[in-house]
Amino acid sequence: MSRAALLVLADGRFPAGGHAHSGGAEAAVKAGRVTGAASLEDFCRGRLHTAGRVAAALAAAAVLGVDPVELDAAADARTPSPALRTAARKLGRQLTRAARATWPSDELDALAREFPKGAHQPVVLGLTARAAGLGAVDAAYCAAYESVSGPASATVRLLSLDPFEATGVLARLAPELDRVADRAVEDARCVVDEGADALPAASAPLLEIGAEVHAGWGVRLFAS
Amino acid sequence: MHLDHSHDGPAAVSADARRADGSRRALRIGLGGPVGSGKTATVAALCRALREELSLAVVTNDIYTREDAEFLLREAVLPPERITAVETGACPHTAIRDDISANLEAVEDLEDEVGPLDLILVESGGDNLTATFSKGLVDAQIFVIDVAGGDDIPRKGGPGVTTADLLVVNKTDLAPYVGSDLGRMAADAKAQRAELPVVFQSLRSEPGVSDVAAWVRTRLAAWTA
């Protein structure tokens, strides 16, 4: 494997559509729950240990060869909000395109055939990591990091937050990211043995509710 | 960027001229330019001029609303199913140049759902003078500026003014009121663009969008030849 491939995949400029999504930050800012660096950190920590943890386990399980159709159904079951399911599939479709162009593989072609409108993004992320020759822990890191880097960069735009402060938030979360990624790989190994029910189902009700409210707005900066 | 991919899998990945079923996809033309220069008005006028002779659709890239898409819907220039709005996370230039995946999905979905199409117009939200379309998204691009935005814009240049396949200087009817020198704009544009074409237009009076429509027809003829 090439460790440098991880940098390509994890780069915020990887063209897979993430720039148009705030990971729930726009709804949280509007509701007054994120007002600066401290509350952004709280928000990101909550997202990391819920949506981030589930996404990391899904991605790691996909790298370990668990059936993506089974994983996609498990992701649906762990995403109550229809708006979030739609966003996850849109991002999954966009990542599928970018991944097929970047790391062509039969598995990614098969995924595109199976899910022409997109599978859940973390599942696609796992198969992308596989195609790039990366391991389960790499995919878990990507998913966990995306779960906090998206809201952090969106908040810079939404609040005109000092970008150094936003980056400091991410740096302070790094030790927790390590733990979430490691745990996700353990979870994924359980999924290989026991099936998709072994995936974590940590949920963040406010993220789900906020996504539904956000989807109804007439004016917004971000798609989700 | 395609490495050695053979394209035997489902759905084209980017700018491929053929769709997954082997048919030729629609010509895609991008329209960009600063805020308020008349991009949406030009798209609306093009739809009216071309909709009887061509099967066409529009993708808008709004900055933070669906205003442009809704303007086109209100004006009823096309049936609603032929107009798609892409959300850009406040950065149209990212969605039309750096990360074009959402726009590619929009154009492919339009071809699937209302095709076959001859032409898709991809409109950018108003942006800065450096915002240009990726060649992976569009086959040709039009940059729209207007006389009221300052008659020094052609002189200043920038990727939009200098490299667009067609430069449109809009709202020529306003020139006397805002003190813009059309002759100077034309000379500056010529200096920046050499042989690339420039159209001066006013949509308020005849011949309106007809020069731009003629340019689009020429591009389409070359695409289908």
Short mmCIF file of C-alpha atoms in Angstrom, two decimals:
data_model
loop_
_atom_site.label_atom_id
_atom_site.label_comp_id
_atom_site.label_asym_id
_atom_site.label_seq_id
_atom_site.Cartn_x
_atom_site.Cartn_y
_atom_site.Cartn_z
CA MET A 1 0.00 0.00 0.00
CA SER A 2 0.97 3.61 -0.44
CA ARG A 3 0.58 5.76 2.63
CA ALA A 4 0.62 8.82 0.35
CA ALA A 5 -2.68 7.63 -1.17
CA LEU A 6 -4.22 8.39 2.22
CA LEU A 7 -3.17 12.02 1.85
CA VAL A 8 -4.82 12.19 -1.58
CA LEU A 9 -8.07 10.72 -0.26
CA ALA A 10 -8.15 12.77 2.94
CA ASP A 11 -7.28 16.07 1.22
CA GLY A 12 -10.10 18.57 1.67
CA ARG A 13 -9.68 19.43 -2.00
CA PHE A 14 -10.43 15.88 -3.14
CA PRO A 15 -13.25 16.64 -5.62
CA ALA A 16 -16.11 14.64 -4.14
CA GLY A 17 -18.64 17.33 -3.29
CA GLY A 18 -17.96 17.84 0.42
CA HIS A 19 -17.47 21.59 0.02
CA ALA A 20 -21.23 22.16 -0.37
CA HIS A 21 -22.13 20.47 2.93
CA SER A 22 -21.77 21.74 6.50
CA GLY A 23 -22.31 18.49 8.39
CA GLY A 24 -25.13 20.07 10.36
CA ALA A 25 -23.13 23.16 11.32
CA GLU A 26 -25.38 25.58 9.42
CA ALA A 27 -28.48 24.41 11.30
CA ALA A 28 -26.58 24.52 14.61
CA VAL A 29 -25.29 28.04 13.93
CA LYS A 30 -28.78 29.28 13.05
CA ALA A 31 -30.19 27.70 16.21
CA GLY A 32 -27.54 29.44 18.30
CA ARG A 33 -25.85 26.22 19.38
CA VAL A 34 -22.57 27.04 17.63
CA THR A 35 -21.41 30.62 18.23
CA GLY A 36 -17.62 30.40 18.34
CA ALA A 37 -14.62 28.12 18.71
CA ALA A 38 -15.66 26.61 22.07
CA SER A 39 -19.15 25.62 20.97
CA LEU A 40 -17.78 24.46 17.60
CA GLU A 41 -15.51 22.12 19.54
CA ASP A 42 -18.47 20.77 21.52
CA PHE A 43 -20.44 20.31 18.33
CA CYS A 44 -17.59 18.51 16.58
CA ARG A 45 -16.92 16.28 19.59
CA GLY A 46 -20.57 15.24 19.63
CA ARG A 47 -20.57 14.56 15.91
CA LEU A 48 -17.31 12.61 16.08
CA HIS A 49 -18.59 10.20 18.72
CA THR A 50 -21.97 9.64 17.03
CA ALA A 51 -22.22 10.09 13.26
CA GLY A 52 -18.42 10.01 12.96
CA ARG A 53 -18.05 6.78 14.86
CA VAL A 54 -20.74 5.04 12.82
CA ALA A 55 -19.29 6.35 9.55
CA ALA A 56 -15.79 5.21 10.52
CA ALA A 57 -17.01 1.69 11.34
CA LEU A 58 -18.96 1.48 8.06
CA ALA A 59 -15.93 2.60 6.07
CA ALA A 60 -13.60 0.19 7.88
CA ALA A 61 -16.01 -2.72 7.36
CA ALA A 62 -16.19 -1.94 3.63
CA VAL A 63 -12.40 -2.10 3.43
CA LEU A 64 -12.47 -5.51 5.14
CA GLY A 65 -14.69 -6.81 2.35
CA VAL A 66 -18.13 -6.78 3.97
CA ASP A 67 -20.89 -6.68 1.33
CA PRO A 68 -21.57 -3.00 0.48
CA VAL A 69 -25.27 -3.68 -0.06
CA GLU A 70 -25.53 -5.00 3.50
CA LEU A 71 -23.54 -2.05 4.83
CA ASP A 72 -25.67 0.42 2.90
CA ALA A 73 -28.84 -1.01 4.44
CA ALA A 74 -27.22 -0.79 7.87
CA ALA A 75 -26.36 2.87 7.21
CA ASP A 76 -29.97 3.57 6.24
CA ALA A 77 -31.16 1.97 9.48
CA ARG A 78 -28.79 4.23 11.43
CA THR A 79 -29.92 7.42 9.65
CA PRO A 80 -33.49 8.28 10.69
CA SER A 81 -33.61 11.66 8.89
CA PRO A 82 -34.64 11.38 5.21
CA ALA A 83 -32.71 14.60 4.52
CA LEU A 84 -29.53 13.05 5.90
CA ARG A 85 -30.06 9.86 3.93
CA THR A 86 -30.42 11.94 0.78
CA ALA A 87 -27.29 13.93 1.59
CA ALA A 88 -25.31 10.75 2.37
CA ARG A 89 -26.33 9.16 -0.94
CA LYS A 90 -25.60 12.32 -2.92
CA LEU A 91 -22.14 12.50 -1.40
CA GLY A 92 -21.71 8.78 -1.97
CA ARG A 93 -22.55 9.19 -5.63
CA GLN A 94 -20.13 12.09 -5.99
CA LEU A 95 -17.38 10.15 -4.25
CA THR A 96 -18.07 7.13 -6.48
CA ARG A 97 -17.43 9.28 -9.54
CA ALA A 98 -14.26 10.82 -8.16
CA ALA A 99 -12.99 7.45 -6.93
CA ARG A 100 -13.62 5.67 -10.25
CA ALA A 101 -11.73 8.37 -12.11
CA THR A 102 -8.89 8.38 -9.58
CA TRP A 103 -8.47 4.70 -8.63
CA PRO A 104 -10.25 2.68 -11.33
CA SER A 105 -11.39 -0.70 -10.04
CA ASP A 106 -13.93 -3.40 -10.85
CA GLU A 107 -15.38 -3.12 -7.36
CA LEU A 108 -16.11 0.57 -7.78
CA ASP A 109 -17.65 -0.08 -11.21
CA ALA A 110 -19.86 -2.74 -9.61
CA LEU A 111 -20.83 -0.32 -6.85
CA ALA A 112 -21.82 2.32 -9.42
CA ARG A 113 -23.96 -0.29 -11.20
CA GLU A 114 -25.60 -1.41 -7.95
CA PHE A 115 -26.24 2.16 -6.74
CA PRO A 116 -26.65 4.47 -9.76
CA LYS A 117 -27.99 7.22 -7.46
CA GLY A 118 -25.37 6.61 -4.81
CA ALA A 119 -24.70 4.43 -1.77
CA HIS A 120 -24.12 5.95 1.68
CA GLN A 121 -20.90 7.95 1.55
CA PRO A 122 -18.98 6.05 4.28
CA VAL A 123 -19.55 2.75 2.42
CA VAL A 124 -18.21 4.30 -0.78
CA LEU A 125 -15.32 5.77 1.19
CA GLY A 126 -14.36 2.29 2.39
CA LEU A 127 -14.43 0.84 -1.12
CA THR A 128 -12.45 3.83 -2.36
CA ALA A 129 -9.79 3.20 0.27
CA ARG A 130 -9.70 -0.45 -0.84
CA ALA A 131 -9.25 0.59 -4.46
CA ALA A 132 -6.46 2.94 -3.38
CA GLY A 133 -4.68 0.09 -1.62
CA LEU A 134 -5.37 1.50 1.84
CA GLY A 135 -6.34 -0.38 4.98
CA ALA A 136 -9.37 -0.38 7.28
CA VAL A 137 -7.73 1.97 9.76
CA ASP A 138 -7.00 4.50 6.99
CA ALA A 139 -10.64 4.54 5.90
CA ALA A 140 -11.75 4.87 9.51
CA TYR A 141 -9.45 7.87 9.96
CA CYS A 142 -10.80 9.51 6.80
CA ALA A 143 -14.42 9.06 7.89
CA ALA A 144 -13.79 10.23 11.43
CA TYR A 145 -11.79 13.24 10.29
CA GLU A 146 -14.39 14.24 7.68
CA SER A 147 -17.05 14.15 10.40
CA VAL A 148 -15.35 17.10 12.11
CA SER A 149 -13.40 18.86 9.36
CA GLY A 150 -16.54 19.54 7.32
CA PRO A 151 -18.37 21.40 10.11
CA ALA A 152 -15.18 23.24 11.09
CA SER A 153 -14.52 24.67 7.62
CA ALA A 154 -18.22 25.44 7.13
CA THR A 155 -18.27 27.39 10.41
CA VAL A 156 -15.39 29.54 9.18
CA ARG A 157 -17.70 30.66 6.37
CA LEU A 158 -20.88 30.82 8.45
CA LEU A 159 -19.54 32.80 11.41
CA SER A 160 -16.47 34.40 9.82
CA LEU A 161 -14.70 32.45 12.56
CA ASP A 162 -10.95 32.92 12.74
CA PRO A 163 -9.62 30.03 10.59
CA PHE A 164 -6.73 29.46 13.01
CA GLU A 165 -9.22 28.89 15.81
CA ALA A 166 -11.19 26.41 13.71
CA THR A 167 -8.00 24.51 12.90
CA GLY A 168 -7.07 24.55 16.58
CA VAL A 169 -10.38 22.84 17.35
CA LEU A 170 -9.47 20.02 14.97
CA ALA A 171 -6.01 19.69 16.46
CA ARG A 172 -7.41 19.42 19.99
CA LEU A 173 -9.77 16.65 18.84
CA ALA A 174 -6.90 14.62 17.35
CA PRO A 175 -6.40 12.25 20.33
CA GLU A 176 -10.12 11.46 20.32
CA LEU A 177 -10.00 10.91 16.56
CA ASP A 178 -7.28 8.31 17.13
CA ARG A 179 -9.48 6.45 19.62
CA VAL A 180 -12.56 6.60 17.40
CA ALA A 181 -10.61 5.26 14.42
CA ASP A 182 -9.12 2.39 16.43
CA ARG A 183 -12.48 1.47 17.89
CA ALA A 184 -14.08 1.60 14.44
CA VAL A 185 -11.60 -0.99 13.18
CA GLU A 186 -12.43 -3.25 16.14
CA ASP A 187 -16.13 -2.81 15.36
CA ALA A 188 -15.51 -3.60 11.69
CA ARG A 189 -13.71 -6.83 12.61
CA CYS A 190 -16.75 -7.83 14.66
CA VAL A 191 -18.92 -7.11 11.61
CA VAL A 192 -16.83 -9.54 9.55
CA ASP A 193 -17.54 -12.27 12.11
CA GLU A 194 -21.04 -11.38 13.28
CA GLY A 195 -22.70 -9.38 10.48
CA ALA A 196 -23.82 -5.78 10.13
CA ASP A 197 -25.78 -5.79 13.38
CA ALA A 198 -22.42 -5.53 15.14
CA LEU A 199 -21.99 -2.01 13.77
CA PRO A 200 -22.32 0.79 16.32
CA ALA A 201 -25.58 2.74 16.22
CA ALA A 202 -24.59 5.89 18.12
CA SER A 203 -27.05 8.60 17.16
CA ALA A 204 -27.27 12.36 17.59
CA PRO A 205 -30.96 13.31 17.60
CA LEU A 206 -30.25 17.04 17.25
CA LEU A 207 -28.23 16.40 14.09
CA GLU A 208 -31.14 14.47 12.63
CA ILE A 209 -33.73 17.07 13.67
CA GLY A 210 -31.51 19.95 12.56
CA ALA A 211 -31.06 18.33 9.15
CA GLU A 212 -34.81 18.09 8.66
CA VAL A 213 -35.33 21.72 9.63
CA HIS A 214 -32.43 22.83 7.43
CA ALA A 215 -33.80 20.97 4.41
CA GLY A 216 -36.93 23.11 4.61
CA TRP A 217 -35.18 26.48 4.52
CA GLY A 218 -35.63 28.63 1.43
CA VAL A 219 -32.28 30.38 1.85
CA ARG A 220 -29.13 28.57 2.95
CA LEU A 221 -25.44 28.48 2.16
CA PHE A 222 -24.96 24.70 2.37
CA ALA A 223 -26.81 21.72 0.94
CA SER A 224 -26.89 20.00 4.35
CA MET B 1 -6.99 11.82 -14.91
CA HIS B 2 -8.60 8.69 -16.28
CA LEU B 3 -5.45 6.58 -15.96
CA ASP B 4 -5.99 3.42 -17.97
CA HIS B 5 -9.67 3.13 -17.29
CA SER B 6 -11.46 1.47 -20.17
CA HIS B 7 -14.87 3.09 -19.50
CA ASP B 8 -16.69 -0.19 -19.72
CA GLY B 9 -18.36 0.40 -16.38
CA PRO B 10 -21.64 2.23 -15.81
CA ALA B 11 -22.04 5.95 -16.47
CA ALA B 12 -19.41 8.24 -17.86
CA VAL B 13 -17.02 9.63 -15.28
CA SER B 14 -16.47 13.13 -16.59
CA ALA B 15 -16.29 14.84 -19.95
CA ASP B 16 -16.68 11.74 -22.11
CA ALA B 17 -18.56 12.64 -25.29
CA ARG B 18 -20.50 9.36 -25.17
CA ARG B 19 -23.06 8.38 -22.59
CA ALA B 20 -23.12 4.93 -20.98
CA ASP B 21 -25.47 3.66 -23.70
CA GLY B 22 -23.09 4.82 -26.45
CA SER B 23 -25.18 7.80 -27.60
CA ARG B 24 -23.63 11.24 -27.91
CA ARG B 25 -24.35 13.42 -24.89
CA ALA B 26 -25.67 16.98 -25.09
CA LEU B 27 -23.34 19.90 -25.76
CA ARG B 28 -22.69 21.69 -22.45
CA ILE B 29 -22.13 25.43 -22.44
CA GLY B 30 -21.22 27.31 -19.25
CA LEU B 31 -22.19 30.91 -18.51
CA GLY B 32 -20.17 32.75 -15.86
CA GLY B 33 -19.43 36.31 -14.85
CA PRO B 34 -19.80 38.87 -12.06
CA VAL B 35 -22.95 39.34 -9.98
CA GLY B 36 -25.70 41.22 -11.77
CA SER B 37 -24.14 41.19 -15.24
CA GLY B 38 -27.16 39.49 -16.81
CA LYS B 39 -26.24 35.80 -16.89
CA THR B 40 -29.71 34.59 -15.92
CA ALA B 41 -31.38 37.06 -18.29
CA THR B 42 -29.11 35.79 -21.09
CA VAL B 43 -29.95 32.17 -20.24
CA ALA B 44 -33.67 33.03 -20.27
CA ALA B 45 -33.35 34.79 -23.62
CA LEU B 46 -31.35 31.88 -25.08
CA CYS B 47 -34.03 29.43 -23.95
CA ARG B 48 -36.71 31.51 -25.65
CA ALA B 49 -34.65 31.79 -28.83
CA LEU B 50 -33.66 28.13 -29.07
CA ARG B 51 -36.39 26.06 -27.41
CA GLU B 52 -38.43 25.57 -30.60
CA GLU B 53 -35.49 24.18 -32.57
CA LEU B 54 -33.51 22.34 -29.85
CA SER B 55 -34.13 20.05 -26.90
CA LEU B 56 -32.48 21.94 -24.05
CA ALA B 57 -32.13 22.12 -20.28
CA VAL B 58 -30.52 24.42 -17.71
CA VAL B 59 -28.44 23.84 -14.56
CA THR B 60 -28.09 26.80 -12.19
CA ASN B 61 -25.42 27.18 -9.49
CA ASP B 62 -26.82 29.61 -6.97
CA ILE B 63 -24.73 31.02 -4.18
CA TYR B 64 -27.14 30.62 -1.31
CA THR B 65 -30.67 30.50 -2.70
CA ARG B 66 -32.61 29.05 -5.61
CA GLU B 67 -33.24 32.57 -6.98
CA ASP B 68 -31.80 31.96 -10.44
CA ALA B 69 -33.66 28.68 -10.89
CA GLU B 70 -36.83 30.31 -9.61
CA PHE B 71 -36.46 33.27 -11.96
CA LEU B 72 -36.27 30.86 -14.90
CA LEU B 73 -39.26 28.92 -13.59
CA ARG B 74 -41.28 32.11 -13.07
CA GLU B 75 -40.45 33.30 -16.55
CA ALA B 76 -41.55 29.86 -17.80
CA VAL B 77 -38.70 29.75 -20.31
CA LEU B 78 -38.63 25.94 -20.00
CA PRO B 79 -40.81 23.33 -18.30
CA PRO B 80 -39.75 22.92 -14.63
CA GLU B 81 -38.37 19.41 -15.14
CA ARG B 82 -35.74 20.89 -17.49
CA ILE B 83 -34.28 23.21 -14.84
CA THR B 84 -32.06 21.89 -12.01
CA ALA B 85 -30.48 23.95 -9.20
CA VAL B 86 -27.14 22.81 -7.77
CA GLU B 87 -26.26 23.98 -4.26
CA THR B 88 -22.70 25.23 -4.05
CA GLY B 89 -21.92 25.80 -0.37
CA ALA B 90 -21.43 29.52 -1.03
CA CYS B 91 -18.75 28.87 -3.67
CA PRO B 92 -19.98 28.65 -7.27
CA HIS B 93 -16.40 28.71 -8.55
CA THR B 94 -15.67 25.52 -6.61
CA ALA B 95 -18.73 23.78 -8.04
CA ILE B 96 -18.00 24.77 -11.66
CA ARG B 97 -14.21 24.37 -11.63
CA ASP B 98 -12.55 22.60 -8.68
CA ASP B 99 -15.16 20.04 -7.66
CA ILE B 100 -17.58 19.52 -10.52
CA SER B 101 -19.20 16.29 -9.32
CA ALA B 102 -22.57 17.79 -8.32
CA ASN B 103 -22.87 19.56 -11.67
CA LEU B 104 -21.95 16.42 -13.60
CA GLU B 105 -24.69 14.56 -11.77
CA ALA B 106 -27.16 17.31 -12.57
CA VAL B 107 -26.41 17.23 -16.32
CA GLU B 108 -26.47 13.44 -16.43
CA ASP B 109 -29.75 13.25 -14.52
CA LEU B 110 -31.31 15.78 -16.89
CA GLU B 111 -30.27 13.67 -19.87
CA ASP B 112 -31.70 10.55 -18.19
CA GLU B 113 -34.96 12.17 -17.14
CA VAL B 114 -35.90 14.58 -19.95
CA GLY B 115 -33.48 13.54 -22.71
CA PRO B 116 -32.42 13.15 -25.36
CA LEU B 117 -31.04 16.68 -25.13
CA ASP B 118 -29.12 18.73 -27.69
CA LEU B 119 -27.87 21.41 -25.32
CA ILE B 120 -27.45 22.01 -21.59
CA LEU B 121 -26.70 25.51 -20.35
CA VAL B 122 -24.78 25.50 -17.03
CA GLU B 123 -25.06 28.86 -15.31
CA SER B 124 -22.69 29.87 -12.52
CA GLY B 125 -23.81 32.08 -9.68
CA GLY B 126 -22.28 35.54 -9.86
CA ASP B 127 -18.61 35.30 -8.98
CA ASN B 128 -15.28 37.03 -9.46
CA LEU B 129 -13.31 37.68 -12.63
CA THR B 130 -11.21 34.53 -12.20
CA ALA B 131 -14.13 32.09 -12.09
CA THR B 132 -14.03 29.78 -15.10
CA PHE B 133 -15.60 26.42 -15.86
CA SER B 134 -13.68 23.14 -15.81
CA LYS B 135 -13.22 21.47 -19.20
CA GLY B 136 -14.48 18.34 -17.44
CA LEU B 137 -17.87 20.00 -17.05
CA VAL B 138 -18.49 22.15 -20.14
CA ASP B 139 -17.43 22.08 -23.78
CA ALA B 140 -17.43 25.85 -24.16
CA GLN B 141 -17.95 28.83 -21.90
CA ILE B 142 -19.44 32.29 -22.17
CA PHE B 143 -18.29 35.05 -19.82
CA VAL B 144 -20.90 37.78 -19.29
CA ILE B 145 -19.92 41.25 -18.09
CA ASP B 146 -21.91 44.45 -18.38
CA VAL B 147 -21.16 48.07 -19.19
CA ALA B 148 -22.41 49.27 -15.79
CA GLY B 149 -19.89 47.13 -13.88
CA GLY B 150 -17.10 49.44 -15.08
CA ASP B 151 -15.75 49.86 -18.60
CA ASP B 152 -12.26 48.95 -17.36
CA ILE B 153 -13.12 45.26 -16.82
CA PRO B 154 -11.93 44.16 -20.30
CA ARG B 155 -8.67 46.03 -19.71
CA LYS B 156 -8.17 44.34 -16.32
CA GLY B 157 -8.48 40.94 -17.98
CA GLY B 158 -8.40 37.82 -15.82
CA PRO B 159 -9.17 34.25 -16.86
CA GLY B 160 -12.88 34.87 -17.53
CA VAL B 161 -12.38 37.86 -19.83
CA THR B 162 -9.22 36.51 -21.46
CA THR B 163 -9.96 32.84 -22.06
CA ALA B 164 -13.75 32.41 -22.35
CA ASP B 165 -14.82 31.08 -25.74
CA LEU B 166 -17.25 34.00 -26.02
CA LEU B 167 -17.18 37.30 -24.12
CA VAL B 168 -20.55 39.02 -23.85
CA VAL B 169 -20.67 42.71 -22.92
CA ASN B 170 -24.25 43.14 -21.75
CA LYS B 171 -26.58 46.09 -21.12
CA THR B 172 -25.13 48.28 -23.90
CA ASP B 173 -28.29 50.40 -23.63
CA LEU B 174 -27.02 51.68 -20.28
CA ALA B 175 -23.66 52.90 -21.61
CA PRO B 176 -24.64 56.57 -22.02
CA TYR B 177 -26.09 56.69 -18.50
CA VAL B 178 -23.11 55.19 -16.68
CA GLY B 179 -20.42 56.88 -18.77
CA SER B 180 -19.03 53.66 -20.25
CA ASP B 181 -17.05 53.90 -23.47
CA LEU B 182 -18.08 50.95 -25.66
CA GLY B 183 -15.30 51.64 -28.16
CA ARG B 184 -12.70 51.45 -25.44
CA MET B 185 -14.24 48.24 -24.07
CA ALA B 186 -14.12 46.69 -27.54
CA ALA B 187 -10.49 47.71 -28.07
CA ASP B 188 -9.43 46.43 -24.64
CA ALA B 189 -11.28 43.15 -25.19
CA LYS B 190 -9.59 42.73 -28.56
CA ALA B 191 -6.20 43.33 -26.95
CA GLN B 192 -6.90 40.72 -24.24
CA ARG B 193 -8.55 38.11 -26.44
CA ALA B 194 -6.90 38.37 -29.86
CA GLU B 195 -9.13 36.34 -32.21
CA LEU B 196 -11.64 35.11 -29.60
CA PRO B 197 -15.12 36.56 -30.26
CA VAL B 198 -16.87 39.35 -28.33
CA VAL B 199 -20.57 40.19 -28.52
CA PHE B 200 -22.05 43.50 -27.37
CA GLN B 201 -25.73 43.07 -26.57
CA SER B 202 -28.77 44.69 -25.02
CA LEU B 203 -31.60 42.37 -24.13
CA ARG B 204 -33.94 45.35 -23.91
CA SER B 205 -34.18 45.85 -27.65
CA GLU B 206 -33.73 44.00 -30.93
CA PRO B 207 -31.74 42.02 -31.89
CA GLY B 208 -31.42 40.97 -28.23
CA VAL B 209 -29.69 37.65 -27.71
CA SER B 210 -29.57 36.69 -31.39
CA ASP B 211 -25.77 37.04 -31.80
CA VAL B 212 -25.16 34.77 -28.81
CA ALA B 213 -27.81 32.33 -30.05
CA ALA B 214 -26.06 32.22 -33.44
CA TRP B 215 -22.75 31.47 -31.71
CA VAL B 216 -24.41 28.64 -29.75
CA ARG B 217 -25.83 27.18 -32.99
CA THR B 218 -22.34 27.21 -34.52
CA ARG B 219 -20.88 25.39 -31.51
CA LEU B 220 -23.68 22.85 -31.65
CA ALA B 221 -23.13 22.25 -35.36
CA ALA B 222 -19.44 21.58 -34.65
CA TRP B 223 -20.32 19.27 -31.74
CA THR B 224 -22.71 17.11 -33.75
CA ALA B 225 -20.64 17.12 -36.96
#
